[in-house]
PDB file of C-alpha atoms in Angstrom:
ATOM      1  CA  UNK A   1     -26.719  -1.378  43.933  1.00 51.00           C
ATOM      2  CA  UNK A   2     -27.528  -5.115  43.043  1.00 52.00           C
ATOM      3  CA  UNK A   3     -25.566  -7.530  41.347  1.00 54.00           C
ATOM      4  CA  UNK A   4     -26.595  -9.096  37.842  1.00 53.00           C
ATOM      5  CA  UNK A   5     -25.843 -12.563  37.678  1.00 48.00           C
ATOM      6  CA  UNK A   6     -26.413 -13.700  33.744  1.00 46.00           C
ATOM      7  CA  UNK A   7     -26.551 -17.369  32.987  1.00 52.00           C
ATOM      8  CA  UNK A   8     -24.363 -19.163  30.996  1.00 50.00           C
ATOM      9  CA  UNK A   9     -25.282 -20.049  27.496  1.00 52.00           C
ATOM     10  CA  UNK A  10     -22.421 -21.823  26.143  1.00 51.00           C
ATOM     11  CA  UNK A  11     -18.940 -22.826  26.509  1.00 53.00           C
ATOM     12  CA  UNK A  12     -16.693 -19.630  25.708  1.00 46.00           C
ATOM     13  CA  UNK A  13     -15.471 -18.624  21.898  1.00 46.00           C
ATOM     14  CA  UNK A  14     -11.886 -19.307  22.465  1.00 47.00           C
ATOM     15  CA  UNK A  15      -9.458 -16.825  21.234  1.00 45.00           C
ATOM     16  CA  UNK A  16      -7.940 -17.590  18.054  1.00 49.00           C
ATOM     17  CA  UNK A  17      -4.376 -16.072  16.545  1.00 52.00           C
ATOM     18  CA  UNK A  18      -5.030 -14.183  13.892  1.00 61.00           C
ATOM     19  CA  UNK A  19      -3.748 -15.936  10.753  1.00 83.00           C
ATOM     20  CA  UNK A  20      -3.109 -13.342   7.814  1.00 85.00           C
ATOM     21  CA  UNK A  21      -2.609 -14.192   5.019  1.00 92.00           C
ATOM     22  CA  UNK A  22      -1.233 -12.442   1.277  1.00 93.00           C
ATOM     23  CA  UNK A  23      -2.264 -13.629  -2.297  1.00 95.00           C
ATOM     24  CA  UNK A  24      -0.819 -11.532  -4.679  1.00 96.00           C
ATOM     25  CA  UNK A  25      -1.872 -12.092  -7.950  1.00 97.00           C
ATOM     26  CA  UNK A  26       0.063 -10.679 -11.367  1.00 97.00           C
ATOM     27  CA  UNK A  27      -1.695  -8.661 -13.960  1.00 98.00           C
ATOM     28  CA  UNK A  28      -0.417  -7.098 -17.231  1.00 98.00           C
ATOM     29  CA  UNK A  29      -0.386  -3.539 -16.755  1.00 97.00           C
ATOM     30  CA  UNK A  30      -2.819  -3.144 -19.214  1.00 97.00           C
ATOM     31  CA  UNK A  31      -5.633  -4.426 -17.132  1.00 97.00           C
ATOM     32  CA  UNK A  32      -5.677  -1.587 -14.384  1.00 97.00           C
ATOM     33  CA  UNK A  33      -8.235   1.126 -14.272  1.00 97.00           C
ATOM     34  CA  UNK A  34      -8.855   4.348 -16.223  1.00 97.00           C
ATOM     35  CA  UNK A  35      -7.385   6.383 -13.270  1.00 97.00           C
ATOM     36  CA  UNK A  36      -4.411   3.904 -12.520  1.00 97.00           C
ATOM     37  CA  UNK A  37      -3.413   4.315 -16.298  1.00 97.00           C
ATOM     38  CA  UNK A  38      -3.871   7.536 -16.057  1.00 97.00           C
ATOM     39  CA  UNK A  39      -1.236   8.115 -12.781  1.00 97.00           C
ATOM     40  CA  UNK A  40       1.147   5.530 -14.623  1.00 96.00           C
ATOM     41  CA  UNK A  41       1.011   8.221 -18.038  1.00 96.00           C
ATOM     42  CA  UNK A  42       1.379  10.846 -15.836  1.00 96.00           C
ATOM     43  CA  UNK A  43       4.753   9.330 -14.451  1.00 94.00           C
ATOM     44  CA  UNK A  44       5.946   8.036 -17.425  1.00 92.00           C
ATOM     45  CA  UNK A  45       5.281  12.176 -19.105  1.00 92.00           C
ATOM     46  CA  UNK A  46       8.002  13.085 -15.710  1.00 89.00           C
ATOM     47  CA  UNK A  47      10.238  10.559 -15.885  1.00 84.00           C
ATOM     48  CA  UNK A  48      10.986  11.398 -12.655  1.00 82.00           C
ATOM     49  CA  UNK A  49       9.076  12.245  -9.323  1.00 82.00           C
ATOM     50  CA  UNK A  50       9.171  15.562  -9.638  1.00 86.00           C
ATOM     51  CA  UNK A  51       5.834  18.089  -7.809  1.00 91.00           C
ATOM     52  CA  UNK A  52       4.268  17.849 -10.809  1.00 94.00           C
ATOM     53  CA  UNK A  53       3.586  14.463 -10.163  1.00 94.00           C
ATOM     54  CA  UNK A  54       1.758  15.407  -6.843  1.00 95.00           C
ATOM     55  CA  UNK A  55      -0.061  18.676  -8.314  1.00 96.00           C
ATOM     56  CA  UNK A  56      -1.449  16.243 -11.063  1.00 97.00           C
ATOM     57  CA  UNK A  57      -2.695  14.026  -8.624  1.00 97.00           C
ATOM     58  CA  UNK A  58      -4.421  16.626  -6.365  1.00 97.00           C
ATOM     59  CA  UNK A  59      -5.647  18.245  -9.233  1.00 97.00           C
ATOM     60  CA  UNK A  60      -7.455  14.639 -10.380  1.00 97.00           C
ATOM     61  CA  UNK A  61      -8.360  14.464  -7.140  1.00 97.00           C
ATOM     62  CA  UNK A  62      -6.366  11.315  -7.114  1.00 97.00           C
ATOM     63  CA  UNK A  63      -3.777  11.955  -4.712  1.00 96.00           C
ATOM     64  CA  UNK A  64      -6.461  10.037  -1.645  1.00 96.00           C
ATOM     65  CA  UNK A  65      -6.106   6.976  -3.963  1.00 97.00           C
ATOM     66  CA  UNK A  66      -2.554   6.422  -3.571  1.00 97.00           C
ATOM     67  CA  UNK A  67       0.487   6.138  -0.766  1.00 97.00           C
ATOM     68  CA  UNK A  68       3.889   7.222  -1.269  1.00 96.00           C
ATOM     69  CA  UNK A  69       6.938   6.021   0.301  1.00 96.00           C
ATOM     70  CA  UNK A  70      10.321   6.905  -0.252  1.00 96.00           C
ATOM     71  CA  UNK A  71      14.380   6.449   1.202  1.00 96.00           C
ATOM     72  CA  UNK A  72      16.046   9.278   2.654  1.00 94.00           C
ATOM     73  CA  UNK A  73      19.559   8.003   0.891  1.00 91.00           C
ATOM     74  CA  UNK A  74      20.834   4.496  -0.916  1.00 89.00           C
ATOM     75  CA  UNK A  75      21.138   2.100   1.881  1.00 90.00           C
ATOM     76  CA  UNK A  76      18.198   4.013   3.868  1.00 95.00           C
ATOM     77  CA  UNK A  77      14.920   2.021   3.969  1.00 95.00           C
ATOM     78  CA  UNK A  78      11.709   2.723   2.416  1.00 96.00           C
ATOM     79  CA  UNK A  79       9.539   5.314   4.675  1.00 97.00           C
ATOM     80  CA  UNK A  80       5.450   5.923   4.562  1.00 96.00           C
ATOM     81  CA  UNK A  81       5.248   9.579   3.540  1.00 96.00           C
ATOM     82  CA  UNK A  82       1.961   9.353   2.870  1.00 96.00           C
ATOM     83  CA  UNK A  83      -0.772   6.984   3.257  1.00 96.00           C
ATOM     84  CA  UNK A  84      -4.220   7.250   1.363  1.00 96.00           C
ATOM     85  CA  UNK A  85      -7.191   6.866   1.676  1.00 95.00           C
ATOM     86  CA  UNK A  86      -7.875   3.252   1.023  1.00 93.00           C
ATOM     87  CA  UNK A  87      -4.886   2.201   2.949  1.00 92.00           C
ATOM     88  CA  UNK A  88      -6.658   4.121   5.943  1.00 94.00           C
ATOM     89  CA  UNK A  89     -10.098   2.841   6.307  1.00 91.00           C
ATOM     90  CA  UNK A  90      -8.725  -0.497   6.267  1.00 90.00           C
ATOM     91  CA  UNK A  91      -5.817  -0.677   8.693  1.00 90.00           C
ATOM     92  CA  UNK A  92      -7.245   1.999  10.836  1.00 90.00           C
ATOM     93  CA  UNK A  93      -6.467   5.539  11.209  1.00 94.00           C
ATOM     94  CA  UNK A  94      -4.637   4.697  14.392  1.00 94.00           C
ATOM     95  CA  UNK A  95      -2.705   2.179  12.347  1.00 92.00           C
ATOM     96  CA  UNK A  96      -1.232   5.099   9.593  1.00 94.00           C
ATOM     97  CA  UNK A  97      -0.293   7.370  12.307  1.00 95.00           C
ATOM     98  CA  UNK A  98       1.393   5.118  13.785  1.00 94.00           C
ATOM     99  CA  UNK A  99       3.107   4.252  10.556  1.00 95.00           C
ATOM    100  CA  UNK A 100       4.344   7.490   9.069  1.00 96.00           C
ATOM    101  CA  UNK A 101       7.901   7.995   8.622  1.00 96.00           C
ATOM    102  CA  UNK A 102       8.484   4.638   9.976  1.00 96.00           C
ATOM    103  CA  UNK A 103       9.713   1.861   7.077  1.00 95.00           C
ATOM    104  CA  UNK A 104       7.535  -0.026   5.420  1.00 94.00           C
ATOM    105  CA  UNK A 105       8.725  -3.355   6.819  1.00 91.00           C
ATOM    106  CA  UNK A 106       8.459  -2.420  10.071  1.00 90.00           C
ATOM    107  CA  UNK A 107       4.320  -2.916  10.219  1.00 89.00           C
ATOM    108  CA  UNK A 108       2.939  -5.058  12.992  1.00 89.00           C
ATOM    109  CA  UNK A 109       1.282  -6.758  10.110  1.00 89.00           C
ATOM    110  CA  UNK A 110       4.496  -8.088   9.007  1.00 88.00           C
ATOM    111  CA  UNK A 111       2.872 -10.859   6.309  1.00 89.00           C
ATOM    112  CA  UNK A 112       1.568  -8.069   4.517  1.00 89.00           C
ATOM    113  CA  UNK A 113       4.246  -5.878   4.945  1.00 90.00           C
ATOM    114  CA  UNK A 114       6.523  -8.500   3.584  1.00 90.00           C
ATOM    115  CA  UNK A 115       4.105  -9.399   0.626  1.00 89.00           C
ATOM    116  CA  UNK A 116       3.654  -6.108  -0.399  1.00 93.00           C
ATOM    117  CA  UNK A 117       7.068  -5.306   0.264  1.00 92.00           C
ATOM    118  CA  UNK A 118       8.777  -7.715  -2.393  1.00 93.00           C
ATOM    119  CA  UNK A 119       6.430  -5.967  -4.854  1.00 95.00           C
ATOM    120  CA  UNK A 120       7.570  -2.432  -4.298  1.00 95.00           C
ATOM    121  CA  UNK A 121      11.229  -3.443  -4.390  1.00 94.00           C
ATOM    122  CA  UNK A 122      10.242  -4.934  -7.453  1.00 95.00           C
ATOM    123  CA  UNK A 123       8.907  -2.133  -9.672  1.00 96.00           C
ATOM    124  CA  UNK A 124      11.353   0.404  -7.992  1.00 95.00           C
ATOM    125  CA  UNK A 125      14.506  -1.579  -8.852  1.00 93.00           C
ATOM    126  CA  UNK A 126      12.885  -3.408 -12.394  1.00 92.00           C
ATOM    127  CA  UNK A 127      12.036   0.335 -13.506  1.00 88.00           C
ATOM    128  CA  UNK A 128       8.353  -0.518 -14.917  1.00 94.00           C
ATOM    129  CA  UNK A 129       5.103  -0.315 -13.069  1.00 96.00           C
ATOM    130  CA  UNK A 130       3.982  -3.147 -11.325  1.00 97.00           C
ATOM    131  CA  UNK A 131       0.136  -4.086 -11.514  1.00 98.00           C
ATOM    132  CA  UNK A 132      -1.276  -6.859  -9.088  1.00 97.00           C
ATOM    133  CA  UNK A 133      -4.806  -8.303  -7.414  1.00 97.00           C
ATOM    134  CA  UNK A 134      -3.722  -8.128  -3.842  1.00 96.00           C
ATOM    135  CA  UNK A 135      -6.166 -10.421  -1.315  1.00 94.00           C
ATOM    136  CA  UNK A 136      -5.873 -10.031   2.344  1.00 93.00           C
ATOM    137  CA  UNK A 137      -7.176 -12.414   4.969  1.00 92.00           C
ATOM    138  CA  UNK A 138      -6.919 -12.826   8.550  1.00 87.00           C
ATOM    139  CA  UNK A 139      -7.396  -8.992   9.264  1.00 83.00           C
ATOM    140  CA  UNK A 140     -10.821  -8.291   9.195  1.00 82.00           C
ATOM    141  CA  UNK A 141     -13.960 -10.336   9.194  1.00 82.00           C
ATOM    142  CA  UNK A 142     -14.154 -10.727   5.311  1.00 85.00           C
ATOM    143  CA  UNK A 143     -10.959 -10.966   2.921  1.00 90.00           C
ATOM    144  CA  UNK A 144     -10.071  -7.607   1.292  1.00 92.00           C
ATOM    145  CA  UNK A 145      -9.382  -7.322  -2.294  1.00 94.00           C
ATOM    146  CA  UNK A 146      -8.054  -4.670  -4.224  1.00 95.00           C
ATOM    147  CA  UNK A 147      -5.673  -3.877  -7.189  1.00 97.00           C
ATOM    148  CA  UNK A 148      -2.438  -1.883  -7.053  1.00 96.00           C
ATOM    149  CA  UNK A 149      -0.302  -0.319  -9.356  1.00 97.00           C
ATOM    150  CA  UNK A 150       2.869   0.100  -7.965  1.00 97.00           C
ATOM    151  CA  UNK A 151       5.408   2.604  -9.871  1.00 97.00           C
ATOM    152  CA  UNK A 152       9.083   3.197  -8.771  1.00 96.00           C
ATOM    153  CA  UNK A 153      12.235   5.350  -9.278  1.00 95.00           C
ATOM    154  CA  UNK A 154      15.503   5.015  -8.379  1.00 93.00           C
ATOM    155  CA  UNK A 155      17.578   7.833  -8.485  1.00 90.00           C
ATOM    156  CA  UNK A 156      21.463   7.990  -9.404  1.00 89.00           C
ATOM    157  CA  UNK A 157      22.070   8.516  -6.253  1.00 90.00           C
ATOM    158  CA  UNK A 158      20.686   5.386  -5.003  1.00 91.00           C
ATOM    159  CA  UNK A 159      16.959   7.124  -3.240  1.00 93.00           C
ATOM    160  CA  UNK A 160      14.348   5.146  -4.222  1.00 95.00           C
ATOM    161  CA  UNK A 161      10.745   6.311  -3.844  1.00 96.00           C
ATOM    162  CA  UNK A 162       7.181   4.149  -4.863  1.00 96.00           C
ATOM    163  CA  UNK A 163       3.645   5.432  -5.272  1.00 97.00           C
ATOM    164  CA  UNK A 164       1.144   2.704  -5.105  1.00 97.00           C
ATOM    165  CA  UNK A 165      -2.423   3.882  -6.888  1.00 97.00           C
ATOM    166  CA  UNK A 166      -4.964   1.372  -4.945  1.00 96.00           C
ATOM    167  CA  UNK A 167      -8.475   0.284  -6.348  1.00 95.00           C
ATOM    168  CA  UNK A 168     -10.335  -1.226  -4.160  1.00 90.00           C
ATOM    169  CA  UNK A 169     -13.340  -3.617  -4.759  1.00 84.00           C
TER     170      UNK A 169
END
């Protein structure tokens, strides 16, 4: 077997730390899409997160649009129960494995864990849905942009669960 020997064309790309990066944007509720309205309706009909929440999702065939995270008691901290769709393809499958069951701000992508964090503590504890334009840099090679509305509950015995219904762009 011979060697290859390939000449140099350049000086090397040096690495670079990633820098990501979290724009979150505020949006009245009313600006969200048909479906989004639709899964904040569907909540609001509940007033709690009860199954019927999830059989109206599968049953729009919405439920691969949205994550769901929830506390196992009051001082407990948010877990990823599920992950959608979305949220998948653009961490990586690898990523939401790794992820479920684990708290939310626990992410090796702690600026957006942080970002998006603040927001879900926000509609859980504030009671109303939360609707935002969320831009991502840093993590791939062009910035992701999507909406999310982000509803909460809190129960009386201090649980606290979010779904977040993403739109992507």
């Amino acid at each position: 077997m011979s060697v290859v020997a390939l000449p140099l064309m350049g000086k090397a790309i040096p690495h670079r730390p990633v820098n990501e990066a979290v724009t979150i944007h505020r949006l009245p509720v009313e600006a969200a899409s048909d479906w989004q309205q639709e899964v904040k309706n569907e909540c609001r009909r509940q007033r709690s997160l009860t199954p019927a929440v999830f059989d109206f999702l599968k049953a729009a065939g919405l439920l691969d649009r949205c994550t769901f995270l929830a506390s196992e008691h009051q001082f407990a901290p948010l877990r990823f129960r599920y992950i959608g769709g979305p949220t998948v393809r653009f961490l990586g499958r690898a990523w939401a494995l790794q992820q479920i069951g684990k708290p939310d701000l626990d992410d090796p992508h702690q600026t957006l864990a942080e970002g998006v964090g603040h927001q879900y503590r926000e509609a859980i504890e504030g009671g109303d849905p939360v609707f935002n334009r969320v831009t991502i840099t840093g993590l791939s090679l062009s910035p992701k942009v999507y909406t999310h509305m982000l509803i909460g509950w809190q129960q009386s015995d201090g649980r606290r669960a979010l779904l977040t219904c993403l739109h992507e762009f």
